[in-house]
């Protein structure tokens, strides 16, 4: 019985449908890794913008940099969230 189950799963992985499902899963995994990297980079950029705002001694520059950091963070969050919903 175990031999039959093993043979059946091997034939599914080499069938066209099994190959397509494998490609879909690999693509989904790559998409999640891409979104993870995008989120990390976006957070780093926002932190850099915030540090520029904190380092500036000019109030308007400081305020603008912190606002830009917030916008960057919100945009990255929205982009990643939408991507995760699409990937599933």
PDB file of C-alpha atoms in Angstrom:
ATOM      1  CA  UNK A   1       0.000   0.000   0.000  1.00  0.00           C
ATOM      2  CA  UNK A   2       2.799   2.460   0.858  1.00  0.00           C
ATOM      3  CA  UNK A   3       4.424   1.785  -2.502  1.00  0.00           C
ATOM      4  CA  UNK A   4       1.230   2.725  -4.322  1.00  0.00           C
ATOM      5  CA  UNK A   5       0.911   6.007  -2.420  1.00  0.00           C
ATOM      6  CA  UNK A   6       4.533   6.864  -3.154  1.00  0.00           C
ATOM      7  CA  UNK A   7       4.119   6.103  -6.845  1.00  0.00           C
ATOM      8  CA  UNK A   8       0.937   8.162  -7.015  1.00  0.00           C
ATOM      9  CA  UNK A   9       2.562  11.238  -5.405  1.00  0.00           C
ATOM     10  CA  UNK A  10       5.551  10.931  -7.717  1.00  0.00           C
ATOM     11  CA  UNK A  11       3.305  10.806 -10.774  1.00  0.00           C
ATOM     12  CA  UNK A  12       1.418  13.912  -9.552  1.00  0.00           C
ATOM     13  CA  UNK A  13       4.614  15.931  -9.252  1.00  0.00           C
ATOM     14  CA  UNK A  14       5.600  15.163 -12.830  1.00  0.00           C
ATOM     15  CA  UNK A  15       2.130  15.651 -14.303  1.00  0.00           C
ATOM     16  CA  UNK A  16       1.486  18.965 -16.026  1.00  0.00           C
ATOM     17  CA  UNK A  17      -0.915  19.995 -13.272  1.00  0.00           C
ATOM     18  CA  UNK A  18       1.628  19.067 -10.589  1.00  0.00           C
ATOM     19  CA  UNK A  19       4.306  21.089 -12.329  1.00  0.00           C
ATOM     20  CA  UNK A  20       2.026  24.112 -12.660  1.00  0.00           C
ATOM     21  CA  UNK A  21       1.093  23.895  -8.971  1.00  0.00           C
ATOM     22  CA  UNK A  22       4.791  23.692  -8.088  1.00  0.00           C
ATOM     23  CA  UNK A  23       5.552  26.787 -10.152  1.00  0.00           C
ATOM     24  CA  UNK A  24       2.654  28.650  -8.554  1.00  0.00           C
ATOM     25  CA  UNK A  25       3.855  27.791  -5.055  1.00  0.00           C
ATOM     26  CA  UNK A  26       7.434  28.771  -5.886  1.00  0.00           C
ATOM     27  CA  UNK A  27       6.201  32.064  -7.343  1.00  0.00           C
ATOM     28  CA  UNK A  28       4.053  32.727  -4.287  1.00  0.00           C
ATOM     29  CA  UNK A  29       7.059  32.136  -2.032  1.00  0.00           C
ATOM     30  CA  UNK A  30       9.203  34.468  -4.144  1.00  0.00           C
ATOM     31  CA  UNK A  31       6.465  37.101  -3.970  1.00  0.00           C
ATOM     32  CA  UNK A  32       6.372  36.918  -0.182  1.00  0.00           C
ATOM     33  CA  UNK A  33      10.164  37.223   0.008  1.00  0.00           C
ATOM     34  CA  UNK A  34      10.016  40.244  -2.328  1.00  0.00           C
ATOM     35  CA  UNK A  35       7.376  41.902  -0.158  1.00  0.00           C
ATOM     36  CA  UNK A  36       9.392  41.173   2.985  1.00  0.00           C
ATOM     37  CA  UNK A  37      12.430  42.824   1.395  1.00  0.00           C
ATOM     38  CA  UNK A  38      10.356  45.767   0.177  1.00  0.00           C
ATOM     39  CA  UNK A  39       8.933  46.275   3.654  1.00  0.00           C
ATOM     40  CA  UNK A  40      12.397  46.139   5.217  1.00  0.00           C
ATOM     41  CA  UNK A  41      13.869  48.638   2.742  1.00  0.00           C
ATOM     42  CA  UNK A  42      10.878  50.957   3.134  1.00  0.00           C
ATOM     43  CA  UNK A  43      11.247  50.896   6.909  1.00  0.00           C
ATOM     44  CA  UNK A  44      14.961  51.659   6.584  1.00  0.00           C
ATOM     45  CA  UNK A  45      14.274  54.610   4.276  1.00  0.00           C
ATOM     46  CA  UNK A  46      11.604  55.955   6.642  1.00  0.00           C
ATOM     47  CA  UNK A  47      13.976  55.629   9.600  1.00  0.00           C
ATOM     48  CA  UNK A  48      16.682  57.470   7.641  1.00  0.00           C
ATOM     49  CA  UNK A  49      14.256  60.255   6.789  1.00  0.00           C
ATOM     50  CA  UNK A  50      13.221  60.471  10.425  1.00  0.00           C
ATOM     51  CA  UNK A  51      16.867  60.654  11.536  1.00  0.00           C
ATOM     52  CA  UNK A  52      17.448  63.515   9.092  1.00  0.00           C
ATOM     53  CA  UNK A  53      14.498  65.318  10.646  1.00  0.00           C
ATOM     54  CA  UNK A  54      15.823  64.699  14.136  1.00  0.00           C
ATOM     55  CA  UNK A  55      19.313  65.891  13.184  1.00  0.00           C
ATOM     56  CA  UNK A  56      18.164  69.092  11.525  1.00  0.00           C
ATOM     57  CA  UNK A  57      18.186  72.204  13.607  1.00  0.00           C
ATOM     58  CA  UNK A  58      15.825  74.012  11.258  1.00  0.00           C
ATOM     59  CA  UNK A  59      12.237  73.459  12.402  1.00  0.00           C
ATOM     60  CA  UNK A  60      10.644  73.416   8.936  1.00  0.00           C
ATOM     61  CA  UNK A  61      13.223  70.926   7.595  1.00  0.00           C
ATOM     62  CA  UNK A  62      12.797  68.776  10.667  1.00  0.00           C
ATOM     63  CA  UNK A  63       9.019  68.779  10.352  1.00  0.00           C
ATOM     64  CA  UNK A  64       9.097  68.092   6.603  1.00  0.00           C
ATOM     65  CA  UNK A  65      11.516  65.170   7.000  1.00  0.00           C
ATOM     66  CA  UNK A  66       9.406  63.577   9.741  1.00  0.00           C
ATOM     67  CA  UNK A  67       6.256  64.034   7.659  1.00  0.00           C
ATOM     68  CA  UNK A  68       8.005  62.475   4.661  1.00  0.00           C
ATOM     69  CA  UNK A  69       9.053  59.539   6.854  1.00  0.00           C
ATOM     70  CA  UNK A  70       5.429  59.019   7.895  1.00  0.00           C
ATOM     71  CA  UNK A  71       4.246  59.172   4.271  1.00  0.00           C
ATOM     72  CA  UNK A  72       6.939  56.719   3.177  1.00  0.00           C
ATOM     73  CA  UNK A  73       5.993  54.324   5.963  1.00  0.00           C
ATOM     74  CA  UNK A  74       2.277  54.532   5.123  1.00  0.00           C
ATOM     75  CA  UNK A  75       2.853  54.006   1.395  1.00  0.00           C
ATOM     76  CA  UNK A  76       5.107  51.010   1.951  1.00  0.00           C
ATOM     77  CA  UNK A  77       2.619  49.528   4.402  1.00  0.00           C
ATOM     78  CA  UNK A  78      -0.261  49.948   1.916  1.00  0.00           C
ATOM     79  CA  UNK A  79       1.790  48.515  -0.976  1.00  0.00           C
ATOM     80  CA  UNK A  80       2.937  45.473   1.002  1.00  0.00           C
ATOM     81  CA  UNK A  81      -0.517  44.865   2.449  1.00  0.00           C
ATOM     82  CA  UNK A  82      -2.128  44.948  -1.016  1.00  0.00           C
ATOM     83  CA  UNK A  83       0.572  42.651  -2.367  1.00  0.00           C
ATOM     84  CA  UNK A  84       0.046  40.125   0.412  1.00  0.00           C
ATOM     85  CA  UNK A  85      -3.716  40.115  -0.238  1.00  0.00           C
ATOM     86  CA  UNK A  86      -3.093  39.497  -3.940  1.00  0.00           C
ATOM     87  CA  UNK A  87      -0.625  36.682  -3.355  1.00  0.00           C
ATOM     88  CA  UNK A  88      -2.744  35.000  -0.726  1.00  0.00           C
TER      89      UNK A  88
END
